[in-house]
C-alpha positions as MATLAB code, in Angstrom:
seq = 'XXXXXXXXXXXXXXXXXXXXXXXXXXXXXXXXXXXXXXXXXXXXXXXXXXXXXXXXXXXXXXXXXXXXXXXXXXXXXXXXXXXXXXXXXXX';
ca = [
      11.174   10.333   -3.725;
      11.804   11.893   -0.460;
       9.480   13.660    1.884;
       7.169   12.583    4.695;
       4.297   10.351    3.889;
       0.874   12.033    3.590;
      -1.070    8.839    4.068;
      -2.544    7.509    7.369;
       0.508    6.285    9.291;
       1.079    2.880   10.712;
       0.107   -0.637    9.613;
      -3.328   -1.033    7.991;
      -5.710   -3.832    8.749;
      -8.703   -5.287    6.970;
     -11.933   -5.171    8.979;
     -15.377   -6.670    8.356;
     -18.060   -3.951    8.325;
     -21.032   -6.010    7.038;
     -22.079   -9.575    6.892;
     -19.026  -10.773    4.895;
     -21.185  -13.444    3.283;
     -20.573  -12.218   -0.357;
     -16.941  -11.495   -1.244;
     -18.089   -9.177   -4.154;
     -20.087   -6.825   -1.868;
     -18.397   -3.893   -0.149;
     -18.634   -5.283    3.370;
     -14.903   -4.633    4.095;
     -12.987   -1.658    5.343;
      -9.473   -0.798    6.133;
      -8.375    0.830    9.445;
      -4.976    1.868   10.707;
      -3.677   -0.087   13.694;
      -4.400    3.080   15.639;
      -8.096    2.869   14.729;
      -8.298    5.536   12.009;
     -10.521    4.566    9.103;
      -8.628    4.426    5.799;
     -11.509    3.268    3.556;
     -14.978    1.662    3.782;
     -17.288   -0.344    1.527;
     -14.512   -2.340   -0.217;
     -14.781   -5.817   -1.526;
     -12.683   -8.404    0.380;
     -10.062   -8.520   -2.332;
      -9.750   -4.758   -2.558;
      -9.571   -4.373    1.164;
      -6.779   -6.988    1.229;
      -4.805   -5.017   -1.416;
      -5.408   -1.670    0.204;
      -4.421   -2.904    3.685;
      -1.061   -4.084    2.104;
      -0.337   -0.748    0.556;
       1.896    0.787    3.338;
       3.937   -2.476    3.436;
       4.298   -2.547   -0.356;
       5.339    1.094   -0.405;
       8.016    0.470    2.258;
       9.281   -2.677    0.491;
       9.610   -0.853   -2.839;
      11.382    2.061   -1.296;
      13.874   -0.356    0.420;
      14.477   -2.268   -2.784;
      15.041    0.908   -4.777;
      17.549    2.157   -2.069;
      19.374   -1.212   -2.112;
      19.529   -1.347   -5.899;
      20.769    2.195   -6.079;
      23.642    1.428   -3.599;
      24.773   -1.213   -5.983;
      24.333    0.845   -9.106;
      21.560   -1.346  -10.457;
      19.212    0.178  -13.044;
      16.644   -1.546  -15.196;
      13.103   -0.950  -16.382;
      11.537   -2.471  -13.382;
      13.245    0.008  -11.122;
      11.847    2.888  -13.215;
       8.415    1.260  -12.932;
       8.809    0.958   -9.198;
       9.860    4.587   -8.889;
       6.754    5.612  -10.889;
       4.553    3.545   -8.661;
       6.081    5.138   -5.519;
       5.554    8.625   -7.055;
       1.934    7.752   -7.786;
       1.319    6.430   -4.245;
       2.818    9.640   -2.785;
       0.844   11.936   -5.070;
       4.070   13.059   -6.836;
       3.026   11.899  -10.304;
];
């Protein structure tokens, strides 16, 4: 699971692109903290999840590294490795 990330670097933030009056309408987007657009026309819930993706990836990678240091292996770690591979386009 090594290699440099291919996604837009930095923290991502949710941004309102429309009126924001209906949470089921794609009025939301996600931008990097440097201002690069990551996605547009998402619902508020989807934008919230998408904006958390870099943090979730970093957290999972850290947990896997820590578990590996202590020789821990269980199904959830395999599931986490698969999720990381999917996020990085390696699966």
